[in-house]
CSV table of C-alpha atoms and ligand atoms in Angstrom, one decimal:
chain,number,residue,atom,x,y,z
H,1,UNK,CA,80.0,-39.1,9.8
H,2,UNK,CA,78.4,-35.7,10.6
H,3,UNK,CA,81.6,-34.7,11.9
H,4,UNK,CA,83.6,-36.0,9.3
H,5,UNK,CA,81.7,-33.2,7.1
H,6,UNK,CA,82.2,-30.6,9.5
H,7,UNK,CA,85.7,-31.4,9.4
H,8,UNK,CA,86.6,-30.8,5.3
H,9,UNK,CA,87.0,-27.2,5.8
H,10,UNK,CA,89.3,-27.7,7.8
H,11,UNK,CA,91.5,-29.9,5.6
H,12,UNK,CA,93.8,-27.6,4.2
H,13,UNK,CA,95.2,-27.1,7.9
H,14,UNK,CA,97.0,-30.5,7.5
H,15,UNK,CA,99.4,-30.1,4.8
H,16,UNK,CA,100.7,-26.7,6.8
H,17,UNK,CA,100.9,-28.7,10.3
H,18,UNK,CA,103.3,-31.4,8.0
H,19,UNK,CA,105.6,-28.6,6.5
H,20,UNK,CA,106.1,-26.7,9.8
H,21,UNK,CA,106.9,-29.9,11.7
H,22,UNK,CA,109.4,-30.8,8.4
H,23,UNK,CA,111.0,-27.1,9.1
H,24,UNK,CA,111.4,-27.7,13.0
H,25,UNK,CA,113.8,-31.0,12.2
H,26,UNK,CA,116.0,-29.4,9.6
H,27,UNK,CA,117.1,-26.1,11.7
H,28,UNK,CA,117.8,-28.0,15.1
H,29,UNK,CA,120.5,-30.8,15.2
H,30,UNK,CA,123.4,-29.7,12.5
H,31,UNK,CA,125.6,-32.2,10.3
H,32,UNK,CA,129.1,-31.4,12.0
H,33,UNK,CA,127.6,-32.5,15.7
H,34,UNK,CA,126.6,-36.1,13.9
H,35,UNK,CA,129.6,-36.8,13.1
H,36,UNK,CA,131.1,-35.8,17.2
H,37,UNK,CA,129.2,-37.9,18.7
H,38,UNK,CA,126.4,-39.8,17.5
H,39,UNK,CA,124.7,-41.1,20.3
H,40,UNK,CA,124.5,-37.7,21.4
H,41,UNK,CA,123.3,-36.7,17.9
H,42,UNK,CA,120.4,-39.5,18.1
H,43,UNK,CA,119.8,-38.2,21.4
H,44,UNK,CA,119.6,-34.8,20.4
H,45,UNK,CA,117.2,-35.6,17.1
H,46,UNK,CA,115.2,-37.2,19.7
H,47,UNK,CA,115.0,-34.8,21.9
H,48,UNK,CA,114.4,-32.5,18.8
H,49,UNK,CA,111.2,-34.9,17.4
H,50,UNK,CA,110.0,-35.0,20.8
H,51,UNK,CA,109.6,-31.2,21.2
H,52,UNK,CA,108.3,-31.1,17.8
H,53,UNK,CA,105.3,-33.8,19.0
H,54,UNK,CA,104.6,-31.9,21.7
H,55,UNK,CA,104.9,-28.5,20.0
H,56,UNK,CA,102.1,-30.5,17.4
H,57,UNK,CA,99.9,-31.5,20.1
H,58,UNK,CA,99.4,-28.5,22.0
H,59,UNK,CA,98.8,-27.2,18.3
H,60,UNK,CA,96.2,-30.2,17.3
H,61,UNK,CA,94.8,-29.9,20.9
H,62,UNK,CA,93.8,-25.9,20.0
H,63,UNK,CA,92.9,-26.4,16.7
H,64,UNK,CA,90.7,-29.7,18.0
H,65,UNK,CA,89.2,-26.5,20.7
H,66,UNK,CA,88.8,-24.3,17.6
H,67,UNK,CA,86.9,-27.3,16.0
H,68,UNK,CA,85.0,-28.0,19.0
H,69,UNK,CA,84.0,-24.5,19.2
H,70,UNK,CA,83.3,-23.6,14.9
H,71,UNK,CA,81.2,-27.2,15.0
H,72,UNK,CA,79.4,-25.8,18.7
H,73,UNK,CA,78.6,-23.1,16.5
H,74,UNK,CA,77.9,-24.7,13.3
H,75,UNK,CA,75.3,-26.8,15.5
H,76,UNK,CA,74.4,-23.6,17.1
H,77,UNK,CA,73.3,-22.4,14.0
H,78,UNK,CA,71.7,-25.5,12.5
H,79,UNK,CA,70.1,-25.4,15.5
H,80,UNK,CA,68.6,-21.8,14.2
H,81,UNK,CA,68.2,-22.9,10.8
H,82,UNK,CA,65.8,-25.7,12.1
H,83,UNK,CA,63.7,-23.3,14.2
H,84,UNK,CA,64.2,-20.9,11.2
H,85,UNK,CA,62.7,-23.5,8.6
H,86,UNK,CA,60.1,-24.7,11.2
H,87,UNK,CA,59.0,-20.7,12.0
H,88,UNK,CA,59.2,-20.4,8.1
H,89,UNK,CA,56.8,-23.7,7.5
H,90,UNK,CA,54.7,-22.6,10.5
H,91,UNK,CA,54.5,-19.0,8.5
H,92,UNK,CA,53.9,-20.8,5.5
H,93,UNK,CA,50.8,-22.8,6.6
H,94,UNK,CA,49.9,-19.5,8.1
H,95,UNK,CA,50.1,-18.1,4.8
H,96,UNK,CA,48.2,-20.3,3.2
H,97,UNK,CA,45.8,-20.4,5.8
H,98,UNK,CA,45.1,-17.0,5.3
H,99,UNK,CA,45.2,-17.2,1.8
H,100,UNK,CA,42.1,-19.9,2.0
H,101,UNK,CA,40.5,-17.3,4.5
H,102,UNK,CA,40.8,-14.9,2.3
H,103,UNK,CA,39.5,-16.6,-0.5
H,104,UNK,CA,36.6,-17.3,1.4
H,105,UNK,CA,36.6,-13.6,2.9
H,106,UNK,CA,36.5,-12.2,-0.8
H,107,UNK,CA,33.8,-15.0,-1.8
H,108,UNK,CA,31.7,-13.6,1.2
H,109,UNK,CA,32.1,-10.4,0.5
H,110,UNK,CA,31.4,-10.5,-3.1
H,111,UNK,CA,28.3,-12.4,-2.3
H,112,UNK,CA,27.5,-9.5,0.5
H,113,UNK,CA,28.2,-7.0,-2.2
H,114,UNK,CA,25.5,-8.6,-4.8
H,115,UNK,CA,23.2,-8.5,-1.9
H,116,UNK,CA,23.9,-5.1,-1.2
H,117,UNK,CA,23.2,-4.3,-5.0
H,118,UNK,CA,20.3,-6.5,-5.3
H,119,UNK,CA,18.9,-4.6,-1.7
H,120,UNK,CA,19.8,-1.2,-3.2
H,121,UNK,CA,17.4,-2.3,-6.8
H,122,UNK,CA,14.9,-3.6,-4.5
H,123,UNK,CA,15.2,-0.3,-2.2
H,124,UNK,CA,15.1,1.8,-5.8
H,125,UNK,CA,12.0,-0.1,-6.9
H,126,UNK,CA,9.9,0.4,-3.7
H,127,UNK,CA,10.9,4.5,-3.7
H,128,UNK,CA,9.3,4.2,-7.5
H,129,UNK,CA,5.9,2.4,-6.5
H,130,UNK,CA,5.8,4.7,-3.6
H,131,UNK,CA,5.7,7.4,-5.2
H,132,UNK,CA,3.7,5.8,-8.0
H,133,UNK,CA,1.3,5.1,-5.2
H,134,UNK,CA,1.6,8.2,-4.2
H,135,UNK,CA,0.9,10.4,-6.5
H,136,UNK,CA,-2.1,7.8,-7.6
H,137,UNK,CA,-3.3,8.6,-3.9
H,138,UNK,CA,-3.3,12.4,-4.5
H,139,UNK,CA,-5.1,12.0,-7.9
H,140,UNK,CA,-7.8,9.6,-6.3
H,141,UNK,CA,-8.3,12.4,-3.7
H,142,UNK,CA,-8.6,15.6,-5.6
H,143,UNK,CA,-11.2,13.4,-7.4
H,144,UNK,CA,-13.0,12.9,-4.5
H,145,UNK,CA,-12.8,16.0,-3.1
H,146,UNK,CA,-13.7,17.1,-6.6
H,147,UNK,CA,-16.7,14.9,-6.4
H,148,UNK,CA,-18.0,16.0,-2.9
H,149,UNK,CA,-17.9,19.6,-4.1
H,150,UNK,CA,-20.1,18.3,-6.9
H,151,UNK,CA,-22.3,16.6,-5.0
H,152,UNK,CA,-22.7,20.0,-2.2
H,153,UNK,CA,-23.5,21.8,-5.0
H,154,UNK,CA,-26.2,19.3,-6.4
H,155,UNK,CA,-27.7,19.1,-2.8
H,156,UNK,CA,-27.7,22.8,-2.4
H,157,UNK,CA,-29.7,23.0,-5.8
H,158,UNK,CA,-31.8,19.9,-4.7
H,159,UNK,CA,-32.6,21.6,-1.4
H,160,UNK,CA,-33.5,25.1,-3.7
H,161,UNK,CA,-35.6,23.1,-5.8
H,162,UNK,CA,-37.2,21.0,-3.4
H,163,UNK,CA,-38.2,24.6,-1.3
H,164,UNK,CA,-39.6,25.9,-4.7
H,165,UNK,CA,-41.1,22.6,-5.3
H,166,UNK,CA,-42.6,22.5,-1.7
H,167,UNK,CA,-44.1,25.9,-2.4
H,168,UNK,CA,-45.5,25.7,-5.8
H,169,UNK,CA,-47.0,22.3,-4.2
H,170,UNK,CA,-48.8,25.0,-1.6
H,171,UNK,CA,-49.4,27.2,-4.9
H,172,UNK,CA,-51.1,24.5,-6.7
H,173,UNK,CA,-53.5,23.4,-3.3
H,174,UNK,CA,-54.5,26.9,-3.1
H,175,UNK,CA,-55.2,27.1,-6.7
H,176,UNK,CA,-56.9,24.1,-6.7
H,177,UNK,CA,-59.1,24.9,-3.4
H,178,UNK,CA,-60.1,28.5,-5.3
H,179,UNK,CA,-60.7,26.2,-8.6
H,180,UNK,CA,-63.3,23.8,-6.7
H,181,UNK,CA,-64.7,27.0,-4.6
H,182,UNK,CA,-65.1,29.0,-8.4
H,183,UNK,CA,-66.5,24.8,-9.9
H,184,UNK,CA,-69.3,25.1,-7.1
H,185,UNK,CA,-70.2,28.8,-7.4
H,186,UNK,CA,-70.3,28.4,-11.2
H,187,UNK,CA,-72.3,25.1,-11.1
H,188,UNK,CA,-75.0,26.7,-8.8
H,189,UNK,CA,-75.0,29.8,-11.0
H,190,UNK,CA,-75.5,27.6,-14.1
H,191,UNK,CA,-78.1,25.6,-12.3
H,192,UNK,CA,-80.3,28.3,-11.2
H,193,UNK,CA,-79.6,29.8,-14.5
H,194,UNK,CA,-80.9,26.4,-16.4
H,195,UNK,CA,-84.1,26.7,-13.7
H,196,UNK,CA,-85.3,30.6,-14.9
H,197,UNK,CA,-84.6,29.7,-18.2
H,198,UNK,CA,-86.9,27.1,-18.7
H,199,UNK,CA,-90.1,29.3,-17.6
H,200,UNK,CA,-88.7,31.6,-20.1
H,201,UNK,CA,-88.4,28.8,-23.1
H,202,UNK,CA,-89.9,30.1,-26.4
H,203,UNK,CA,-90.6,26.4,-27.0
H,204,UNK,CA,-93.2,26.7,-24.1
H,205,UNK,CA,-95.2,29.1,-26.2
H,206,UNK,CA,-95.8,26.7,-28.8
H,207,UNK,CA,-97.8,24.1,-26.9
H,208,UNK,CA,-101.6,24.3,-25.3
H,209,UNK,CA,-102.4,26.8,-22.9
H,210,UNK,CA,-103.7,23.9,-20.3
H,211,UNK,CA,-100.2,22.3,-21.0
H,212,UNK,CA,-98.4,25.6,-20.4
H,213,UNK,CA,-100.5,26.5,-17.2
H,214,UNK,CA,-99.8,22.4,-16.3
H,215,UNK,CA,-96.1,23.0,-17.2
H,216,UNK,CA,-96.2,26.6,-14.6
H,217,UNK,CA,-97.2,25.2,-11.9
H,218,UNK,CA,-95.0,22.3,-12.4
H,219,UNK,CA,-92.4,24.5,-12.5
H,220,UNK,CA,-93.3,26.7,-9.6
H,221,UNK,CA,-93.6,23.4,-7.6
H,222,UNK,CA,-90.1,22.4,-8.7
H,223,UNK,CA,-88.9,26.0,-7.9
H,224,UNK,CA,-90.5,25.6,-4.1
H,225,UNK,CA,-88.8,21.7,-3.9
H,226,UNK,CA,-85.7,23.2,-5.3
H,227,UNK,CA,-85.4,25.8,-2.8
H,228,UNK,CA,-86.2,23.3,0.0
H,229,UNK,CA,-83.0,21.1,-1.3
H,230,UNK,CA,-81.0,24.3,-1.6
H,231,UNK,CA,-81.2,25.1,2.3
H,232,UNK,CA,-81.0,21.5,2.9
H,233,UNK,CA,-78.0,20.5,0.8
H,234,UNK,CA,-75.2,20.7,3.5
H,235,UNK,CA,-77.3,18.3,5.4
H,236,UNK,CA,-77.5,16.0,1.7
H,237,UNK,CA,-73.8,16.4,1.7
H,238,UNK,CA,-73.7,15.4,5.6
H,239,UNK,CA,-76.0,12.3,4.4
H,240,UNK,CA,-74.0,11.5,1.5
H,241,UNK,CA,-70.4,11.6,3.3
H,242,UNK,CA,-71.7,9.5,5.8
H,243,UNK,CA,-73.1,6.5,3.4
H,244,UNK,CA,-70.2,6.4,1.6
H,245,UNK,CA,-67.7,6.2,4.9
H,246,UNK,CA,-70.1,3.7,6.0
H,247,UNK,CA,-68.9,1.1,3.4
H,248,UNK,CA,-65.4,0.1,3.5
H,249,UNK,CA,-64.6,0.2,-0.6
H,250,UNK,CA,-67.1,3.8,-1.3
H,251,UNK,CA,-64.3,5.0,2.2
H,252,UNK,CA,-61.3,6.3,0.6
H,253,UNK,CA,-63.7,8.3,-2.4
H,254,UNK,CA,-65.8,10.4,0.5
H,255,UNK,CA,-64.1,13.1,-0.2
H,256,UNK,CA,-65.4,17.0,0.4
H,257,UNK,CA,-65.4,17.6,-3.7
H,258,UNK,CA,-67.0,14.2,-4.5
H,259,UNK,CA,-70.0,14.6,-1.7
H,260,UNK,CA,-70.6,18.1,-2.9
H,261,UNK,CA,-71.1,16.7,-6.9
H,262,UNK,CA,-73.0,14.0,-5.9
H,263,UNK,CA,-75.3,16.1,-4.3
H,264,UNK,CA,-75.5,18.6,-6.5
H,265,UNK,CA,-76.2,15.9,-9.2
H,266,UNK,CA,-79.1,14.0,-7.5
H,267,UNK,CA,-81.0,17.5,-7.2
H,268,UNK,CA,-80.0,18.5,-11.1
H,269,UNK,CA,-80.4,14.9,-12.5
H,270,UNK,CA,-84.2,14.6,-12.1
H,271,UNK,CA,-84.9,17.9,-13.3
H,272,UNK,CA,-82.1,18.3,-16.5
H,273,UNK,CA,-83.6,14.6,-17.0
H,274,UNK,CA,-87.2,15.7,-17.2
H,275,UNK,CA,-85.9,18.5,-19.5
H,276,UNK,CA,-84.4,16.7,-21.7
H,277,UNK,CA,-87.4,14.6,-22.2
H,278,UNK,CA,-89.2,17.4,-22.8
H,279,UNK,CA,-87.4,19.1,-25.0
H,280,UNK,CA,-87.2,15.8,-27.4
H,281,UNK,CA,-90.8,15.7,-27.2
H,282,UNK,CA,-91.3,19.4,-28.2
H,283,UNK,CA,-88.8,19.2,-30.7
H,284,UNK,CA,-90.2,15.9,-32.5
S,1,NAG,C1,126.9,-34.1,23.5
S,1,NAG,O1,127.0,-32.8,22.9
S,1,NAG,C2,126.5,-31.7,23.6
S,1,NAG,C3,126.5,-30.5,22.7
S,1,NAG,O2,125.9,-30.7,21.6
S,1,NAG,C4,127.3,-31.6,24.8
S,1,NAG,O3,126.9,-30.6,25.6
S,1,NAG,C5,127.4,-32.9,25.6
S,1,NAG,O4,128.3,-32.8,26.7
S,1,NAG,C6,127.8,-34.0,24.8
S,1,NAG,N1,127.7,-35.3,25.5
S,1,NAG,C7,128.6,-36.3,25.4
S,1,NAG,C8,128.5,-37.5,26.3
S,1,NAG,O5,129.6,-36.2,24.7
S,2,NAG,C1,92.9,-21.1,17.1
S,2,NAG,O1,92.1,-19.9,17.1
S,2,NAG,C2,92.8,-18.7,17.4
S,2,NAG,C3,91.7,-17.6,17.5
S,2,NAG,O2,90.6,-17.9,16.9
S,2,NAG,C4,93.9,-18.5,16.4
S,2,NAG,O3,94.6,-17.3,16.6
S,2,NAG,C5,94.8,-19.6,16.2
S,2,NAG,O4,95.7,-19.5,15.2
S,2,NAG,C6,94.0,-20.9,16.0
S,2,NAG,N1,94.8,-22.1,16.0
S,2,NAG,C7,94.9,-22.9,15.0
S,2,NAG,C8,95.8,-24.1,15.2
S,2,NAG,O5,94.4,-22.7,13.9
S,3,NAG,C1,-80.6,30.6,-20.7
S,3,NAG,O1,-81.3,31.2,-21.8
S,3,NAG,C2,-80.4,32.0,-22.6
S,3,NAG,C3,-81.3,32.6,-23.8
S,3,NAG,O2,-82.6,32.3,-23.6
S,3,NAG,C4,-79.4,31.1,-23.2
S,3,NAG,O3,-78.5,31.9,-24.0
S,3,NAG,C5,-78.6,30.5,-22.1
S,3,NAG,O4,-77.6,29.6,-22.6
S,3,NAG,C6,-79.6,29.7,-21.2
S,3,NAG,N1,-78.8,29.2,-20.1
S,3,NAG,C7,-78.9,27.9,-19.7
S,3,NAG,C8,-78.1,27.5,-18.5
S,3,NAG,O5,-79.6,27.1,-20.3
């Protein structure tokens, strides 16, 4: 069959094979020699047809070769049509292979790039809160150094006022131990003062001379007592420190300006008591 098809090209050979063959018979044996002899005539056409098939065989035979070799190359090249087709399917599938990779390439890669974008928003934000941070930082610590300046500065004056205060604490003691020396010189002053005085009361002069002389001598013996408790009053201050270290509550009050007006008041009390009396009784 496939052969068959190979052959209809070369179809058209036929009809020109016929003609030539048709030619060969009519130039050969001529008329007059038929009627000469005609067995020599038959033997002549025969002789003529037999050329002729040979003549037409050697011609079939090549053009059979010349078919054998167009339809060893027709197979020839189906032969490199098939590889042809299967290289172009093979290429094909290739193709499309790398059309589905690259589909999935370009997915990839557009989902890199969106990660690359989002990274590079991410990136941007972090610089911003850096430097947000950043400057906050700075801020926070020219406050604080700010702040310790302050705070030198407030313990420098501290410190200057805590040296004054120290001192004026030093004026003050030494104003208050010249205070308490001046209280004790004065108190004696006034006290022996108050003593001359009362010899020297106009008040006296009004009552009895036996009451006056009586009143004198009382005086004079006060005067002589008095000066006995004068030279002995640093040993009544001795006395009255020690009494009141002795109990544990009179302790914490035994104190050099509380001994010394204690015993300056139990000498004045008896006598500013007995003047007092007195002087109500002279005056009523
Ligand atoms: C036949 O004819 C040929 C020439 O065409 C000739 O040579 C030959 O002798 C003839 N034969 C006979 C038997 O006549
Ligand atoms: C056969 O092929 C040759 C060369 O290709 C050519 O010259 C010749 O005429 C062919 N014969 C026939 C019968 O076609
Ligand atoms: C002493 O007497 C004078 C006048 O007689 C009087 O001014 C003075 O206040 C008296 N002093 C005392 C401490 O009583």
């Amino acid at each position: 069959m496939r052969l068959l098809i190979h052959l209809i090209p070369f179809l058209p050979l036929f009809p020109s094979l016929f003609s030539s063959l048709f030619a060969l018979s009519q130039t050969t044996c001529s008329p007059q020699h038929v009627n000469d002899n005609d067995d020599n005539s038959s033997l002549c056409q025969l002789h003529q047809f037999q050329l002729k098939i040979d003549h037409l065989e050697s011609v079939l035979a090549e053009s059979i070769q010349n078919l054998t070799e167009k339809i060893d190359r027709i197979e020839e090249r189906e032969k490199r049509i098939d590889d042809m087709t299967q290289k172009i399917h093979h290429l094909q599938s290739v193709l499309s292979t790398l059309k589905g990779d690259s589909l999935a390439t370009d997915e990839r890669l557009r989902a890199l790039e969106e990660e690359v974008r989002l990274l590079w928003a991410a990136s941007r934000k972090y610089n911003f809160d850096l430097h947000v941070l950043e400057s906050k930082a700075q801020d926070a610590e020219d406050r604080l150094e700010t702040v310790a300046s302050q705070a030198q500065k407030m313990a420098d004056v501290v410190t200057e006022q805590w040296i004054q205060i120290q001192r004026l604490e030093q004026a003050l003691h030494i104003t208050q131990m010249r205070t308490v020396r001046v209280q004790r010189q004065l108190t004696r002053c006034i006290f022996l003062k108050f003593i001359n005085n009362l010899s020297d009361d106009p008040r006296l002069k009004t009552l009895g001379p036996n009451f006056r002389s009586y009143f004198s001598r009382a005086l004079h013996q006060f005067k002589r007592v008095f000066a006995e408790f004068k030279r002995s009053h640093h040993e009544l201050q001795h006395f009255i420190k020690e009494k009141l270290e002795k109990n544990e509550f009179t302790a914490a009050l035994a104190n050099e300006e509380l001994v010394f007006f204690m015993a300056s008041a139990l000498i004045t009390f008896p006598v500013m008591s007995a003047w007092m009396l007195l002087s109500s009784k002279l005056t009523n």
